[in-house]
Amino acid sequence: MAEMQAEIVHRHEAPKAFIWKYIFSLDHKVIGIQYYLLALFSVFVGLTLSILMRIHLVWPQASIPLLDKVSPLGAPGGVISPEYYLSLLTLHGTIMVFFVLTTAPQGGFGNYFLPLQIGAEDMAFPRLNMLSFWTTFAGLAVLMATFFIHDGPPIGGWTSYPPLSAVGGAAGPGMAVGETLWVVSIAIFCVASMLGAINFIATTLDLRARGLSLMKLPLTCWAWFLTAILGLLSFAVLLAAGVLLLLDRTGGTSFFIPGGLLVSDKPILHSGGSPLLWQHLFWFFGHPEVYIAILPGMGVTSHVLSTFARKPIFGYRAMVYAMSAIGVLGFCVWGHHMFVSGMSPYSAFAFSVLTMAIAIPSAIKTFNWIGTLLGAKIRFSTPMLFSIGFVSLFVTGGLSGIFLGQPPLDIYFHDTYFVLAHFHMIMGVASIFGIFTATYFWFPKMFGRMMNETLGKIHFWITFVGVYAIFMPMHYLGLEGNPRRYAEFIDNFLLPLMSVHRFISIAAFITGAAQLIFLFNLIWSLFKGKKATENPWEATTLEWTVPSPPPFDNFAGKHPVIYHGAYEFSVPGAEKDYIMQNSPEEVAADH
Amino acid sequence: MASTVLTPTKPAKAGKPGGSGRGSGGFGPGGSGGGGGWEGYRVPSRTYRLGMWFGLGGIVMLFAAFTSAMVVRRGMSFDWASIAVPRILWLNTGVLLASSLTLELSRRALARRSATQFNRWLYATLVLGLAFLGGQLVAWRELASRGVYLATNPSSSFFYVLTAAHGLHLAGGIIALGYVVFRAGSMVRGLTRRTPLDVAAIYWHFMDGLWIYIFFLLTRWS
Ligand code: HEM
Ligand SMILES: [Cu+2]
């Protein structure tokens, strides 16, 4: 067996020139970091936008320095106009959903660690990989361009519902050129994601090391694989919808624009289109998309919980089946976003039952995570804290989902802050916690240095308490009927809620500021962090068998052979409390 | 289609794939430089075919979405007016079917290592593909001369969307075949793998089938 591992096949060597090494790199590790940096840039832009929104909600007259330089029209004298609030809202949602939650977990960490964890030299199609990244980059550039046009970014929200998203400038500032750029950006992003997905699928299926059967895969790989399938199938549908919307805007067609519309006193000369058609297409993509955002987080959480609990993951197979079930069911529930669209009560009932059915695999995962922690001698390092935080947020957000999934309740809750609370808890923050987990966990492997634990823990506690402080009260606001997407609350029934809003805003400022601790830790550790060993967390998977950072071709021309499952911790009779996947050690080999 | 493929590289046994499948054969990413130092990187040609099959899955979803949009748009309003599709589409269909045939002939010829036949059928496929696209343009011109444009009616909107989306995809196939032509010499001499041809063939035949589906949709349903 040993000679197998030593067999050397063509080593491929790193390119020398800067441009091929760091810019148009074909190396999955460099591309992974590129995706991560793109997401890091995006998340700070998105965060800034949300802080501006929170300022406007509680101090609508506040003058924000420099903002009038960015948009003289949207923020005259630095005071955010209601329309500009909606621009900020639209870009916040779009940036966060597409360019943060869809890129960092998959394009970032997936790219970097999928080949390493399965014992491959690289992704299956390195050129395609480079193309996916640069296409994503182009999509982001087009979106960012909307900040610099005269009337600012579009105000249509991240869901961009027609008819207002289809009728052009009459619908408000940003809805002429800005909205067109939005659609183009999203279409580009769709193509990029589909190209990336093909690569992930082919790599997982075909490039696994000898002996690495599907049921020995780390759960992270399962998550990336399933996410890729969801992305491939759902982004295609959004792409189709985007093309049709673009034609409605620029080609005079009426796919989504109904007849007899009068927008801002301007008659719209279209007829017969169906705004609901967009909603169907969009949410057929949109619901799988929320799982695209969170599945990789589930994977890394499972991985880290097991590693730091020093126990095998509880119910490995159940985890795999649960994730697969979530993936399949995720395509059957889009109607729960449309309960108030006038759908037949029978369809609503069907969508509701299917939606509730997703709670079952979700609960299985949750119980397995808790089962993994029960009776464990837990090592409370920062990655572990964030993955426990992930579980907590997933449960909190999932519970509100069960309320929303019932049409009679959702008719009341729809378009209130309750929905905002639900999806920020589960998609926004839980997925971000997945990204933090992955960052603290894999940083040593990626950059060869440890991140600072003290700063990490401070970052965790402020963020954890902070996000609960921000989003828990939003459930209450929703119960009180506070609508979402409003720029100012001047109605009588909303005024008494202003103190809650003020509390939320202050919590948001503190939590937002705490992210600078993370940024500082990231940069500081890059240069000054403690040198990382090959396997600082005493984990079992293949990426920890190579130096930190790994060499250009990952395994230095060798081909690892796998003998063990991914989570063999504390195996009785083993000499250490963990067994590397490629260790020929015989203990529990027939596990 | 994929099962008839003959490759110089024997893919690793299914279920235990990985490293040992690489290393032989000639075609791989970076083969023609640019990336620098990627000459050693090879994945089995089976992986390329697998990637292509999944890519087709994405394309199926794209056109499924267009189809469902068409069904919904047609069912929801009363403004749908059927258009008579241009007769030339029948001819175009024949041309595209013929191109699949010639592509198969060229693949057989490559298996026999018959350079002239291989090239002849490959070029024939390219010409037929371009002829199809030209024919589609003629169809568009004919509709336009009847005063039927993109925005004239939802049925014409879908006509243009579906034919354009298919045409763009087919143009991609032509570019891929162009790459095969560029590589043809070394493929015949067995210096490079025939993977690009086999993968392009999967795509090409799929585009053929997709067109039959679209044609059916446009003539029977709209
Ligand atoms: C137990 C599982 C879940 C159930 C039953 C559920 C149910 C729902 C329902 C019914 C809505 C529509 C509310 C409305 O607009 O009136 C909704 C919205 C949403 N959910 Fe969930 N959900 C679940 C899990 C998730 C997960 C795991 C994510 C993301 C990771 C997620 C992300 C979202 C998002 C982003 C929205 C709002 C989209 C928008 O209107 O902008 N949900 N959920
Ligand atoms: Cu949903």
Short mmCIF file of C-alpha atoms in Angstrom, two decimals, chain B residues 45-219:
data_model
loop_
_atom_site.label_atom_id
_atom_site.label_comp_id
_atom_site.label_asym_id
_atom_site.label_seq_id
_atom_site.Cartn_x
_atom_site.Cartn_y
_atom_site.Cartn_z
CA SER B 45 -12.07 12.08 -20.68
CA ARG B 46 -14.98 10.48 -18.89
CA THR B 47 -14.94 13.47 -16.55
CA TYR B 48 -15.37 15.84 -19.46
CA ARG B 49 -18.34 13.88 -20.70
CA LEU B 50 -19.82 13.84 -17.23
CA GLY B 51 -19.41 17.60 -16.98
CA MET B 52 -21.12 17.98 -20.33
CA TRP B 53 -24.06 15.83 -19.29
CA PHE B 54 -24.58 17.93 -16.20
CA GLY B 55 -24.21 21.09 -18.22
CA LEU B 56 -27.01 19.82 -20.43
CA GLY B 57 -29.06 19.40 -17.26
CA GLY B 58 -28.73 23.13 -16.72
CA ILE B 59 -29.74 23.84 -20.31
CA VAL B 60 -32.77 21.59 -19.92
CA MET B 61 -33.84 23.68 -16.93
CA LEU B 62 -33.37 26.88 -18.91
CA PHE B 63 -35.67 25.71 -21.67
CA ALA B 64 -38.07 24.10 -19.23
CA ALA B 65 -38.43 27.51 -17.63
CA PHE B 66 -39.08 29.14 -21.00
CA THR B 67 -41.64 26.44 -21.77
CA SER B 68 -43.51 26.83 -18.52
CA ALA B 69 -43.48 30.59 -18.99
CA MET B 70 -45.01 30.03 -22.41
CA VAL B 71 -47.70 27.74 -21.08
CA VAL B 72 -48.59 30.14 -18.28
CA ARG B 73 -48.48 33.23 -20.45
CA ARG B 74 -50.71 31.60 -22.99
CA GLY B 75 -53.19 30.30 -20.46
CA MET B 76 -53.48 33.49 -18.45
CA SER B 77 -54.56 36.01 -21.06
CA PHE B 78 -56.72 36.23 -24.13
CA ASP B 79 -54.30 38.04 -26.40
CA TRP B 80 -52.50 35.01 -27.76
CA ALA B 81 -52.63 34.89 -31.57
CA SER B 82 -50.99 31.93 -33.24
CA ILE B 83 -48.52 32.67 -35.98
CA ALA B 84 -47.89 30.47 -38.96
CA VAL B 85 -44.27 29.41 -38.64
CA PRO B 86 -42.13 30.05 -41.72
CA ARG B 87 -41.96 27.05 -44.00
CA ILE B 88 -38.20 27.21 -44.13
CA LEU B 89 -38.08 25.80 -40.61
CA TRP B 90 -38.82 22.38 -42.07
CA LEU B 91 -35.79 22.68 -44.28
CA ASN B 92 -33.70 23.94 -41.36
CA THR B 93 -34.79 20.97 -39.31
CA GLY B 94 -33.62 18.65 -42.05
CA VAL B 95 -30.30 20.45 -42.26
CA LEU B 96 -29.71 20.14 -38.54
CA LEU B 97 -30.62 16.46 -38.52
CA ALA B 98 -28.21 15.92 -41.39
CA SER B 99 -25.48 17.67 -39.42
CA SER B 100 -25.86 15.15 -36.61
CA LEU B 101 -25.47 12.41 -39.15
CA THR B 102 -22.32 13.87 -40.66
CA LEU B 103 -20.88 14.40 -37.19
CA GLU B 104 -21.38 10.72 -36.44
CA LEU B 105 -19.75 9.84 -39.75
CA SER B 106 -16.75 11.95 -38.85
CA ARG B 107 -16.46 10.25 -35.48
CA ARG B 108 -16.53 6.85 -37.14
CA ALA B 109 -13.88 8.03 -39.56
CA LEU B 110 -11.69 9.13 -36.68
CA ALA B 111 -12.05 5.73 -35.07
CA ARG B 112 -10.80 4.26 -38.36
CA ARG B 113 -8.02 6.88 -38.38
CA SER B 114 -9.15 7.97 -41.82
CA ALA B 115 -7.97 11.55 -42.04
CA THR B 116 -9.69 12.59 -45.27
CA GLN B 117 -13.06 11.18 -44.29
CA PHE B 118 -12.76 12.63 -40.82
CA ASN B 119 -12.04 16.09 -42.14
CA ARG B 120 -14.65 15.90 -44.86
CA TRP B 121 -17.49 15.01 -42.50
CA LEU B 122 -16.30 17.43 -39.86
CA TYR B 123 -16.36 20.31 -42.32
CA ALA B 124 -19.71 19.12 -43.62
CA THR B 125 -21.06 19.32 -40.08
CA LEU B 126 -19.72 22.82 -39.63
CA VAL B 127 -21.21 23.96 -42.92
CA LEU B 128 -24.57 22.38 -42.11
CA GLY B 129 -24.54 24.01 -38.69
CA LEU B 130 -23.86 27.41 -40.20
CA ALA B 131 -26.51 26.75 -42.84
CA PHE B 132 -29.00 26.04 -40.09
CA LEU B 133 -28.22 29.34 -38.39
CA GLY B 134 -28.51 31.12 -41.74
CA GLY B 135 -31.83 29.42 -42.31
CA GLN B 136 -33.07 30.61 -38.93
CA LEU B 137 -32.14 34.14 -39.90
CA VAL B 138 -34.13 33.74 -43.10
CA ALA B 139 -37.08 32.61 -41.01
CA TRP B 140 -36.76 35.73 -38.89
CA ARG B 141 -36.60 37.90 -41.98
CA GLU B 142 -39.70 36.26 -43.33
CA LEU B 143 -41.62 36.92 -40.13
CA ALA B 144 -40.42 40.50 -40.10
CA SER B 145 -41.56 40.97 -43.68
CA ARG B 146 -45.00 39.81 -42.55
CA GLY B 147 -44.84 42.47 -39.86
CA VAL B 148 -44.33 39.95 -37.06
CA TYR B 149 -41.71 41.23 -34.63
CA LEU B 150 -40.58 40.36 -31.14
CA ALA B 151 -43.24 42.47 -29.45
CA THR B 152 -46.06 41.89 -31.92
CA ASN B 153 -47.75 39.18 -29.95
CA PRO B 154 -46.79 36.92 -27.04
CA SER B 155 -46.61 34.02 -29.46
CA SER B 156 -44.09 35.84 -31.63
CA SER B 157 -42.18 36.89 -28.50
CA PHE B 158 -41.74 33.28 -27.55
CA PHE B 159 -40.91 32.37 -31.12
CA TYR B 160 -38.02 34.79 -31.16
CA VAL B 161 -36.88 33.99 -27.62
CA LEU B 162 -36.80 30.25 -28.15
CA THR B 163 -35.16 30.34 -31.57
CA ALA B 164 -32.61 32.91 -30.42
CA ALA B 165 -31.74 30.99 -27.27
CA HIS B 166 -31.33 27.80 -29.26
CA GLY B 167 -29.36 29.58 -31.97
CA LEU B 168 -26.96 31.05 -29.42
CA HIS B 169 -26.39 27.63 -27.92
CA LEU B 170 -25.82 26.14 -31.34
CA ALA B 171 -23.33 28.87 -32.14
CA GLY B 172 -21.47 27.70 -29.05
CA GLY B 173 -21.46 24.23 -30.55
CA ILE B 174 -20.02 25.60 -33.79
CA ILE B 175 -17.20 27.25 -31.88
CA ALA B 176 -16.52 23.93 -30.15
CA LEU B 177 -16.41 22.13 -33.49
CA GLY B 178 -14.12 24.85 -34.77
CA TYR B 179 -11.76 23.95 -31.97
CA VAL B 180 -11.99 20.31 -33.01
CA VAL B 181 -11.09 21.27 -36.57
CA PHE B 182 -8.10 23.10 -35.19
CA ARG B 183 -7.07 19.94 -33.35
CA ALA B 184 -8.13 17.51 -36.08
CA GLY B 185 -4.66 16.77 -37.39
CA SER B 186 -3.17 15.74 -34.11
CA MET B 187 -6.29 13.79 -33.19
CA VAL B 188 -6.06 11.65 -36.29
CA ARG B 189 -2.41 11.00 -35.63
CA GLY B 190 -3.37 9.96 -32.12
CA LEU B 191 -1.26 12.71 -30.55
CA THR B 192 -4.14 14.22 -28.63
CA ARG B 193 -7.19 12.74 -27.08
CA ARG B 194 -10.42 12.81 -29.03
CA THR B 195 -12.29 14.04 -25.98
CA PRO B 196 -13.13 17.47 -27.43
CA LEU B 197 -14.84 15.79 -30.38
CA ASP B 198 -16.78 13.38 -28.22
CA VAL B 199 -17.88 16.05 -25.81
CA ALA B 200 -18.83 18.41 -28.62
CA ALA B 201 -20.80 15.58 -30.22
CA ILE B 202 -22.86 15.04 -27.09
CA TYR B 203 -23.64 18.73 -27.11
CA TRP B 204 -24.38 18.85 -30.81
CA HIS B 205 -26.82 15.95 -30.80
CA PHE B 206 -28.49 17.46 -27.79
CA MET B 207 -28.94 20.74 -29.64
CA ASP B 208 -30.47 18.73 -32.41
CA GLY B 209 -32.98 17.10 -30.09
CA LEU B 210 -33.64 20.40 -28.37
CA TRP B 211 -34.48 21.96 -31.71
CA ILE B 212 -36.96 19.18 -32.51
CA TYR B 213 -38.62 19.89 -29.19
CA ILE B 214 -38.73 23.65 -29.82
CA PHE B 215 -39.99 23.14 -33.34
CA PHE B 216 -42.75 20.92 -32.02
CA LEU B 217 -43.62 23.53 -29.42
CA LEU B 218 -43.76 26.30 -32.00
CA THR B 219 -45.79 24.42 -34.57
#
